[in-house]
mmCIF file of N, CA and C in Angstrom:
data_model
loop_
_atom_site.group_PDB
_atom_site.id
_atom_site.type_symbol
_atom_site.label_atom_id
_atom_site.label_comp_id
_atom_site.label_asym_id
_atom_site.label_seq_id
_atom_site.Cartn_x
_atom_site.Cartn_y
_atom_site.Cartn_z
ATOM 1 N N MET G 2 197.152 114.511 64.649
ATOM 2 C CA MET G 2 195.851 115.101 64.461
ATOM 3 C C MET G 2 195.385 115.849 65.697
ATOM 4 N N SER G 3 196.045 115.688 66.787
ATOM 5 C CA SER G 3 195.632 116.343 68.009
ATOM 6 C C SER G 3 195.602 117.858 67.805
ATOM 7 N N GLY G 4 194.534 118.488 68.285
ATOM 8 C CA GLY G 4 194.418 119.928 68.178
ATOM 9 C C GLY G 4 193.670 120.384 66.937
ATOM 10 N N ASN G 5 193.465 119.499 65.981
ATOM 11 C CA ASN G 5 192.703 119.854 64.780
ATOM 12 C C ASN G 5 191.250 119.468 64.979
ATOM 13 N N VAL G 6 190.427 120.461 64.952
ATOM 14 C CA VAL G 6 189.007 120.219 65.123
ATOM 15 C C VAL G 6 188.283 120.798 63.908
ATOM 16 N N THR G 7 187.478 119.989 63.306
ATOM 17 C CA THR G 7 186.680 120.452 62.182
ATOM 18 C C THR G 7 185.290 120.775 62.695
ATOM 19 N N VAL G 8 184.871 121.985 62.450
ATOM 20 C CA VAL G 8 183.551 122.416 62.873
ATOM 21 C C VAL G 8 182.636 122.366 61.652
ATOM 22 N N LEU G 9 181.588 121.595 61.780
ATOM 23 C CA LEU G 9 180.619 121.489 60.705
ATOM 24 C C LEU G 9 179.448 122.410 60.991
ATOM 25 N N ARG G 10 179.070 123.149 59.995
ATOM 26 C CA ARG G 10 177.916 124.039 60.129
ATOM 27 C C ARG G 10 176.958 123.766 58.980
ATOM 28 N N PRO G 11 176.151 122.737 59.127
ATOM 29 C CA PRO G 11 175.235 122.413 58.029
ATOM 30 C C PRO G 11 174.204 123.512 57.802
ATOM 31 N N VAL G 12 173.903 123.734 56.559
ATOM 32 C CA VAL G 12 172.879 124.701 56.185
ATOM 33 C C VAL G 12 171.794 123.924 55.459
ATOM 34 N N GLU G 13 170.606 123.984 55.998
ATOM 35 C CA GLU G 13 169.494 123.251 55.424
ATOM 36 C C GLU G 13 168.855 124.042 54.285
ATOM 37 N N ARG G 14 168.621 123.371 53.197
ATOM 38 C CA ARG G 14 167.805 123.941 52.116
ATOM 39 C C ARG G 14 166.361 123.617 52.470
ATOM 40 N N VAL G 15 165.512 124.602 52.438
ATOM 41 C CA VAL G 15 164.120 124.357 52.795
ATOM 42 C C VAL G 15 163.224 124.512 51.572
ATOM 43 N N ARG G 16 162.203 123.668 51.525
ATOM 44 C CA ARG G 16 161.196 123.759 50.468
ATOM 45 C C ARG G 16 159.989 124.508 51.029
ATOM 46 N N LEU G 17 159.650 125.574 50.342
ATOM 47 C CA LEU G 17 158.481 126.352 50.721
ATOM 48 C C LEU G 17 157.525 126.368 49.542
ATOM 49 N N ASP G 18 156.257 126.189 49.809
ATOM 50 C CA ASP G 18 155.226 126.218 48.782
ATOM 51 C C ASP G 18 154.368 127.445 49.043
ATOM 52 N N ALA G 19 154.372 128.384 48.133
ATOM 53 C CA ALA G 19 153.637 129.637 48.320
ATOM 54 C C ALA G 19 152.133 129.478 48.127
ATOM 55 N N ALA G 20 151.694 128.383 47.533
ATOM 56 C CA ALA G 20 150.265 128.216 47.217
ATOM 57 C C ALA G 20 149.345 128.312 48.438
ATOM 58 N N PRO G 21 149.657 127.658 49.570
ATOM 59 C CA PRO G 21 148.734 127.773 50.722
ATOM 60 C C PRO G 21 148.584 129.211 51.226
ATOM 61 N N ILE G 22 149.673 129.946 51.278
ATOM 62 C CA ILE G 22 149.601 131.340 51.743
ATOM 63 C C ILE G 22 148.827 132.186 50.728
ATOM 64 N N ALA G 23 149.079 131.942 49.437
ATOM 65 C CA ALA G 23 148.363 132.678 48.389
ATOM 66 C C ALA G 23 146.861 132.431 48.499
ATOM 67 N N ALA G 24 146.476 131.198 48.785
ATOM 68 C CA ALA G 24 145.050 130.874 48.930
ATOM 69 C C ALA G 24 144.443 131.603 50.127
ATOM 70 N N ILE G 25 145.176 131.674 51.206
ATOM 71 C CA ILE G 25 144.679 132.391 52.388
ATOM 72 C C ILE G 25 144.461 133.863 52.039
ATOM 73 N N TYR G 26 145.419 134.465 51.337
ATOM 74 C CA TYR G 26 145.287 135.870 50.958
ATOM 75 C C TYR G 26 144.127 136.077 49.981
ATOM 76 N N ARG G 27 143.961 135.140 49.046
ATOM 77 C CA ARG G 27 142.854 135.235 48.090
ATOM 78 C C ARG G 27 141.502 135.160 48.804
ATOM 79 N N ASN G 28 141.413 134.241 49.766
ATOM 80 C CA ASN G 28 140.138 134.016 50.451
ATOM 81 C C ASN G 28 139.810 135.071 51.491
ATOM 82 N N LEU G 29 140.809 135.603 52.170
ATOM 83 C CA LEU G 29 140.544 136.520 53.288
ATOM 84 C C LEU G 29 140.894 137.976 53.012
ATOM 85 N N GLY G 30 141.591 138.219 51.930
ATOM 86 C CA GLY G 30 142.061 139.576 51.663
ATOM 87 C C GLY G 30 143.300 139.860 52.497
ATOM 88 N N PRO G 31 143.976 140.969 52.177
ATOM 89 C CA PRO G 31 145.255 141.261 52.838
ATOM 90 C C PRO G 31 145.178 141.389 54.357
ATOM 91 N N ASN G 32 144.193 142.125 54.862
ATOM 92 C CA ASN G 32 144.123 142.349 56.317
ATOM 93 C C ASN G 32 143.801 141.071 57.074
ATOM 94 N N GLY G 33 142.783 140.364 56.630
ATOM 95 C CA GLY G 33 142.401 139.121 57.290
ATOM 96 C C GLY G 33 143.492 138.069 57.195
ATOM 97 N N ALA G 34 144.097 137.973 56.027
ATOM 98 C CA ALA G 34 145.160 136.977 55.825
ATOM 99 C C ALA G 34 146.369 137.283 56.701
ATOM 100 N N GLU G 35 146.704 138.547 56.808
ATOM 101 C CA GLU G 35 147.857 138.937 57.642
ATOM 102 C C GLU G 35 147.643 138.488 59.082
ATOM 103 N N GLN G 36 146.440 138.667 59.588
ATOM 104 C CA GLN G 36 146.132 138.250 60.953
ATOM 105 C C GLN G 36 146.198 136.740 61.106
ATOM 106 N N VAL G 37 145.606 136.018 60.159
ATOM 107 C CA VAL G 37 145.584 134.555 60.227
ATOM 108 C C VAL G 37 146.994 133.984 60.123
ATOM 109 N N VAL G 38 147.771 134.485 59.169
ATOM 110 C CA VAL G 38 149.135 133.971 58.967
ATOM 111 C C VAL G 38 150.014 134.307 60.168
ATOM 112 N N SER G 39 149.897 135.524 60.675
ATOM 113 C CA SER G 39 150.687 135.905 61.856
ATOM 114 C C SER G 39 150.354 135.032 63.052
ATOM 115 N N ARG G 40 149.074 134.788 63.259
ATOM 116 C CA ARG G 40 148.644 133.940 64.372
ATOM 117 C C ARG G 40 149.170 132.513 64.178
ATOM 118 N N ALA G 41 149.094 132.005 62.948
ATOM 119 C CA ALA G 41 149.560 130.644 62.661
ATOM 120 C C ALA G 41 151.073 130.534 62.872
ATOM 121 N N LEU G 42 151.827 131.539 62.441
ATOM 122 C CA LEU G 42 153.277 131.513 62.658
ATOM 123 C C LEU G 42 153.601 131.573 64.149
ATOM 124 N N GLY G 43 152.811 132.331 64.902
ATOM 125 C CA GLY G 43 152.984 132.352 66.355
ATOM 126 C C GLY G 43 152.727 130.992 66.972
ATOM 127 N N GLU G 44 151.727 130.286 66.462
ATOM 128 C CA GLU G 44 151.428 128.934 66.950
ATOM 129 C C GLU G 44 152.549 127.964 66.605
ATOM 130 N N VAL G 45 153.136 128.120 65.429
ATOM 131 C CA VAL G 45 154.282 127.282 65.047
ATOM 132 C C VAL G 45 155.418 127.510 66.037
ATOM 133 N N ALA G 46 155.717 128.779 66.310
ATOM 134 C CA ALA G 46 156.801 129.108 67.244
ATOM 135 C C ALA G 46 156.502 128.579 68.644
ATOM 136 N N LEU G 47 155.267 128.700 69.083
ATOM 137 C CA LEU G 47 154.875 128.209 70.400
ATOM 138 C C LEU G 47 154.998 126.684 70.477
ATOM 139 N N THR G 48 154.592 126.000 69.428
ATOM 140 C CA THR G 48 154.704 124.540 69.403
ATOM 141 C C THR G 48 156.165 124.111 69.401
ATOM 142 N N LEU G 49 157.001 124.832 68.674
ATOM 143 C CA LEU G 49 158.442 124.542 68.706
ATOM 144 C C LEU G 49 159.008 124.715 70.109
ATOM 145 N N ALA G 50 158.578 125.769 70.794
ATOM 146 C CA ALA G 50 159.038 126.003 72.166
ATOM 147 C C ALA G 50 158.568 124.885 73.094
ATOM 148 N N THR G 51 157.340 124.437 72.906
ATOM 149 C CA THR G 51 156.818 123.319 73.705
ATOM 150 C C THR G 51 157.632 122.062 73.454
ATOM 151 N N LEU G 52 157.917 121.784 72.189
ATOM 152 C CA LEU G 52 158.733 120.615 71.848
ATOM 153 C C LEU G 52 160.126 120.721 72.464
ATOM 154 N N ALA G 53 160.719 121.904 72.407
ATOM 155 C CA ALA G 53 162.058 122.089 72.985
ATOM 156 C C ALA G 53 162.039 121.798 74.480
ATOM 157 N N GLU G 54 160.977 122.223 75.137
ATOM 158 C CA GLU G 54 160.843 121.963 76.580
ATOM 159 C C GLU G 54 160.696 120.460 76.845
ATOM 160 N N LEU G 55 159.911 119.785 76.025
ATOM 161 C CA LEU G 55 159.749 118.339 76.180
ATOM 162 C C LEU G 55 161.080 117.614 75.978
ATOM 163 N N VAL G 56 161.818 118.013 74.963
ATOM 164 C CA VAL G 56 163.118 117.381 74.691
ATOM 165 C C VAL G 56 164.084 117.664 75.837
ATOM 166 N N ARG G 57 164.107 118.899 76.290
ATOM 167 C CA ARG G 57 165.019 119.284 77.375
ATOM 168 C C ARG G 57 164.771 118.445 78.634
ATOM 169 N N HIS G 58 163.503 118.125 78.899
ATOM 170 C CA HIS G 58 163.159 117.347 80.095
ATOM 171 C C HIS G 58 163.015 115.856 79.816
ATOM 172 N N HIS G 59 163.386 115.441 78.601
ATOM 173 C CA HIS G 59 163.277 114.024 78.212
ATOM 174 C C HIS G 59 161.866 113.484 78.467
ATOM 175 N N ASP G 60 160.886 114.321 78.194
ATOM 176 C CA ASP G 60 159.483 113.964 78.383
ATOM 177 C C ASP G 60 158.878 113.668 77.012
ATOM 178 N N PHE G 61 158.760 112.400 76.690
ATOM 179 C CA PHE G 61 158.289 112.008 75.378
ATOM 180 C C PHE G 61 156.812 111.622 75.369
ATOM 181 N N SER G 62 156.125 111.857 76.475
ATOM 182 C CA SER G 62 154.722 111.444 76.584
ATOM 183 C C SER G 62 153.820 112.200 75.599
ATOM 184 N N ASP G 63 154.121 113.457 75.328
ATOM 185 C CA ASP G 63 153.284 114.279 74.449
ATOM 186 C C ASP G 63 153.995 114.617 73.137
ATOM 187 N N MET G 64 155.155 114.020 72.921
ATOM 188 C CA MET G 64 155.984 114.359 71.773
ATOM 189 C C MET G 64 155.278 114.103 70.440
ATOM 190 N N ASP G 65 154.693 112.929 70.281
ATOM 191 C CA ASP G 65 154.071 112.584 69.006
ATOM 192 C C ASP G 65 152.931 113.535 68.667
ATOM 193 N N ARG G 66 152.112 113.855 69.643
ATOM 194 C CA ARG G 66 150.984 114.772 69.406
ATOM 195 C C ARG G 66 151.475 116.156 68.999
ATOM 196 N N GLN G 67 152.501 116.649 69.687
ATOM 197 C CA GLN G 67 153.037 117.973 69.362
ATOM 198 C C GLN G 67 153.701 117.985 67.977
ATOM 199 N N LEU G 68 154.384 116.905 67.635
ATOM 200 C CA LEU G 68 155.009 116.826 66.307
ATOM 201 C C LEU G 68 153.954 116.753 65.209
ATOM 202 N N ARG G 69 152.876 116.001 65.432
ATOM 203 C CA ARG G 69 151.788 115.962 64.448
ATOM 204 C C ARG G 69 151.161 117.338 64.287
ATOM 205 N N ARG G 70 150.998 118.041 65.380
ATOM 206 C CA ARG G 70 150.435 119.400 65.334
ATOM 207 C C ARG G 70 151.338 120.326 64.527
ATOM 208 N N LEU G 71 152.628 120.276 64.815
ATOM 209 C CA LEU G 71 153.584 121.110 64.082
ATOM 210 C C LEU G 71 153.600 120.747 62.602
ATOM 211 N N GLN G 72 153.526 119.473 62.319
ATOM 212 C CA GLN G 72 153.514 119.019 60.929
ATOM 213 C C GLN G 72 152.298 119.590 60.183
ATOM 214 N N ARG G 73 151.122 119.475 60.776
ATOM 215 C CA ARG G 73 149.906 120.005 60.138
ATOM 216 C C ARG G 73 150.004 121.508 59.902
ATOM 217 N N MET G 74 150.419 122.232 60.929
ATOM 218 C CA MET G 74 150.522 123.687 60.790
ATOM 219 C C MET G 74 151.532 124.058 59.710
ATOM 220 N N SER G 75 152.660 123.374 59.699
ATOM 221 C CA SER G 75 153.708 123.652 58.714
ATOM 222 C C SER G 75 153.198 123.439 57.303
ATOM 223 N N GLU G 76 152.521 122.325 57.101
ATOM 224 C CA GLU G 76 152.012 122.017 55.766
ATOM 225 C C GLU G 76 150.938 123.010 55.338
ATOM 226 N N HIS G 77 150.089 123.465 56.276
ATOM 227 C CA HIS G 77 149.064 124.451 55.945
ATOM 228 C C HIS G 77 149.669 125.797 55.573
ATOM 229 N N LEU G 78 150.886 126.055 56.044
ATOM 230 C CA LEU G 78 151.573 127.303 55.729
ATOM 231 C C LEU G 78 152.570 127.145 54.585
ATOM 232 N N GLY G 79 152.637 125.961 53.998
ATOM 233 C CA GLY G 79 153.539 125.739 52.876
ATOM 234 C C GLY G 79 154.979 125.466 53.265
ATOM 235 N N MET G 80 155.231 125.170 54.525
ATOM 236 C CA MET G 80 156.582 124.866 55.003
ATOM 237 C C MET G 80 156.815 123.366 54.859
ATOM 238 N N MET G 81 157.041 122.949 53.627
ATOM 239 C CA MET G 81 157.096 121.530 53.310
ATOM 240 C C MET G 81 158.268 120.824 53.997
ATOM 241 N N SER G 82 159.426 121.434 54.035
ATOM 242 C CA SER G 82 160.591 120.802 54.670
ATOM 243 C C SER G 82 160.370 120.613 56.167
ATOM 244 N N LEU G 83 159.750 121.592 56.795
ATOM 245 C CA LEU G 83 159.495 121.487 58.229
ATOM 246 C C LEU G 83 158.512 120.349 58.507
ATOM 247 N N GLY G 84 157.471 120.249 57.715
ATOM 248 C CA GLY G 84 156.518 119.163 57.885
ATOM 249 C C GLY G 84 157.158 117.797 57.688
ATOM 250 N N ALA G 85 157.998 117.680 56.658
ATOM 251 C CA ALA G 85 158.671 116.400 56.392
ATOM 252 C C ALA G 85 159.635 116.039 57.518
ATOM 253 N N THR G 86 160.301 117.025 58.071
ATOM 254 C CA THR G 86 161.242 116.756 59.162
ATOM 255 C C THR G 86 160.499 116.317 60.419
ATOM 256 N N CYS G 87 159.303 116.840 60.628
ATOM 257 C CA CYS G 87 158.469 116.369 61.751
ATOM 258 C C CYS G 87 158.165 114.879 61.587
ATOM 259 N N THR G 88 157.849 114.472 60.372
ATOM 260 C CA THR G 88 157.581 113.056 60.101
ATOM 261 C C THR G 88 158.810 112.211 60.418
ATOM 262 N N ASP G 89 159.972 112.687 59.986
ATOM 263 C CA ASP G 89 161.221 111.960 60.259
ATOM 264 C C ASP G 89 161.470 111.843 61.763
ATOM 265 N N LEU G 90 161.233 112.918 62.492
ATOM 266 C CA LEU G 90 161.474 112.906 63.935
ATOM 267 C C LEU G 90 160.501 111.974 64.647
ATOM 268 N N ARG G 91 159.260 111.948 64.184
ATOM 269 C CA ARG G 91 158.291 111.009 64.765
ATOM 270 C C ARG G 91 158.752 109.576 64.563
ATOM 271 N N SER G 92 159.322 109.292 63.392
ATOM 272 C CA SER G 92 159.829 107.935 63.113
ATOM 273 C C SER G 92 160.969 107.573 64.055
ATOM 274 N N CYS G 93 161.877 108.512 64.272
ATOM 275 C CA CYS G 93 163.003 108.262 65.176
ATOM 276 C C CYS G 93 162.513 108.022 66.604
ATOM 277 N N ALA G 94 161.540 108.809 67.016
ATOM 278 C CA ALA G 94 161.012 108.665 68.376
ATOM 279 C C ALA G 94 160.309 107.316 68.540
ATOM 280 N N SER G 95 159.506 106.936 67.550
ATOM 281 C CA SER G 95 158.784 105.671 67.679
ATOM 282 C C SER G 95 159.723 104.474 67.582
ATOM 283 N N ALA G 96 160.855 104.635 66.889
ATOM 284 C CA ALA G 96 161.837 103.550 66.792
ATOM 285 C C ALA G 96 162.687 103.451 68.052
ATOM 286 N N GLY G 97 162.635 104.485 68.897
ATOM 287 C CA GLY G 97 163.425 104.476 70.127
ATOM 288 C C GLY G 97 164.914 104.599 69.867
ATOM 289 N N ASP G 98 165.283 105.330 68.829
ATOM 290 C CA ASP G 98 166.690 105.503 68.460
ATOM 291 C C ASP G 98 167.162 106.880 68.928
ATOM 292 N N PRO G 99 167.818 106.954 70.091
ATOM 293 C CA PRO G 99 168.186 108.258 70.642
ATOM 294 C C PRO G 99 169.217 109.008 69.796
ATOM 295 N N THR G 100 170.107 108.295 69.127
ATOM 296 C CA THR G 100 171.113 108.965 68.301
ATOM 297 C C THR G 100 170.456 109.608 67.092
ATOM 298 N N ALA G 101 169.609 108.844 66.412
ATOM 299 C CA ALA G 101 168.896 109.393 65.256
ATOM 300 C C ALA G 101 167.974 110.525 65.693
ATOM 301 N N PHE G 102 167.315 110.358 66.837
ATOM 302 C CA PHE G 102 166.425 111.396 67.341
ATOM 303 C C PHE G 102 167.197 112.699 67.547
ATOM 304 N N ALA G 103 168.357 112.612 68.183
ATOM 305 C CA ALA G 103 169.152 113.819 68.448
ATOM 306 C C ALA G 103 169.567 114.498 67.143
ATOM 307 N N ALA G 104 169.969 113.712 66.163
ATOM 308 C CA ALA G 104 170.395 114.282 64.878
ATOM 309 C C ALA G 104 169.221 114.947 64.158
ATOM 310 N N VAL G 105 168.084 114.270 64.130
ATOM 311 C CA VAL G 105 166.933 114.827 63.417
ATOM 312 C C VAL G 105 166.320 115.990 64.192
ATOM 313 N N TRP G 106 166.378 115.954 65.504
ATOM 314 C CA TRP G 106 165.905 117.094 66.311
ATOM 315 C C TRP G 106 166.722 118.334 65.956
ATOM 316 N N THR G 107 168.026 118.178 65.863
ATOM 317 C CA THR G 107 168.890 119.308 65.498
ATOM 318 C C THR G 107 168.554 119.797 64.094
ATOM 319 N N ARG G 108 168.304 118.857 63.181
ATOM 320 C CA ARG G 108 167.902 119.234 61.826
ATOM 321 C C ARG G 108 166.571 119.978 61.852
ATOM 322 N N LEU G 109 165.620 119.510 62.662
ATOM 323 C CA LEU G 109 164.332 120.186 62.756
ATOM 324 C C LEU G 109 164.510 121.638 63.208
ATOM 325 N N LEU G 110 165.392 121.863 64.157
ATOM 326 C CA LEU G 110 165.632 123.233 64.627
ATOM 327 C C LEU G 110 166.222 124.103 63.517
ATOM 328 N N ARG G 111 167.153 123.538 62.741
ATOM 329 C CA ARG G 111 167.734 124.305 61.617
ATOM 330 C C ARG G 111 166.681 124.606 60.561
ATOM 331 N N VAL G 112 165.872 123.612 60.222
ATOM 332 C CA VAL G 112 164.827 123.800 59.212
ATOM 333 C C VAL G 112 163.805 124.821 59.707
ATOM 334 N N ALA G 113 163.420 124.728 60.965
ATOM 335 C CA ALA G 113 162.456 125.678 61.526
ATOM 336 C C ALA G 113 163.014 127.096 61.477
ATOM 337 N N GLU G 114 164.266 127.251 61.843
ATOM 338 C CA GLU G 114 164.874 128.581 61.824
ATOM 339 C C GLU G 114 164.848 129.174 60.423
ATOM 340 N N ARG G 115 165.204 128.373 59.434
ATOM 341 C CA ARG G 115 165.221 128.872 58.059
ATOM 342 C C ARG G 115 163.804 129.061 57.516
ATOM 343 N N SER G 116 162.882 128.222 57.941
ATOM 344 C CA SER G 116 161.504 128.346 57.468
ATOM 345 C C SER G 116 160.836 129.596 58.018
ATOM 346 N N LEU G 117 161.187 129.970 59.239
ATOM 347 C CA LEU G 117 160.568 131.130 59.882
ATOM 348 C C LEU G 117 161.329 132.429 59.646
ATOM 349 N N ALA G 118 162.493 132.339 59.028
ATOM 350 C CA ALA G 118 163.308 133.537 58.797
ATOM 351 C C ALA G 118 162.599 134.462 57.815
ATOM 352 N N THR G 119 162.754 135.741 58.032
ATOM 353 C CA THR G 119 162.179 136.719 57.113
ATOM 354 C C THR G 119 163.096 136.870 55.908
ATOM 355 N N ASP G 120 162.584 137.459 54.857
ATOM 356 C CA ASP G 120 163.393 137.713 53.675
ATOM 357 C C ASP G 120 164.618 138.543 54.039
ATOM 358 N N LYS G 121 164.453 139.498 54.935
ATOM 359 C CA LYS G 121 165.556 140.351 55.367
ATOM 360 C C LYS G 121 166.649 139.515 56.034
ATOM 361 N N ASP G 122 166.235 138.521 56.843
ATOM 362 C CA ASP G 122 167.197 137.639 57.512
ATOM 363 C C ASP G 122 167.981 136.807 56.506
ATOM 364 N N MET G 123 167.362 136.493 55.374
ATOM 365 C CA MET G 123 167.935 135.532 54.437
ATOM 366 C C MET G 123 168.674 136.190 53.261
ATOM 367 N N ARG G 124 168.739 137.502 53.183
ATOM 368 C CA ARG G 124 169.408 138.146 52.048
ATOM 369 C C ARG G 124 170.806 137.603 51.864
ATOM 370 N N GLY G 125 171.107 137.261 50.634
ATOM 371 C CA GLY G 125 172.437 136.748 50.315
ATOM 372 C C GLY G 125 172.561 135.262 50.549
ATOM 373 N N GLN G 126 171.514 134.599 51.015
ATOM 374 C CA GLN G 126 171.559 133.155 51.256
ATOM 375 C C GLN G 126 170.530 132.489 50.353
ATOM 376 N N THR G 127 170.816 131.266 49.972
ATOM 377 C CA THR G 127 169.857 130.555 49.140
ATOM 378 C C THR G 127 169.059 129.597 50.019
ATOM 379 N N LEU G 128 167.794 129.506 49.691
ATOM 380 C CA LEU G 128 166.940 128.549 50.384
ATOM 381 C C LEU G 128 167.018 127.262 49.629
#
């Protein structure tokens, strides 16, 4: 078996709920909704970057708060899989299981990437 390496490339299926975004557009109109949604997506990306920095430095002091924030924002934008993965990661962190944390952190990054991808990025792929 020496020399045989199997590379796994998991692809996450993400659940997206269009209802929250539709409600924002209904309530604010196209221009207002575009600004609100763009700002919210920027906040999601910023929170992900903050979490990545915390993980990189093994600083778990603010991890739970940042994950709760990301979870709320994700759910308000209809990113159901991302919100659920935040819950899973919080459980791993509170259990003190570094192996599970590493696995779910990697899953969170995959889910976030697919959740934030544009339609153009995803052509030919199934969510």
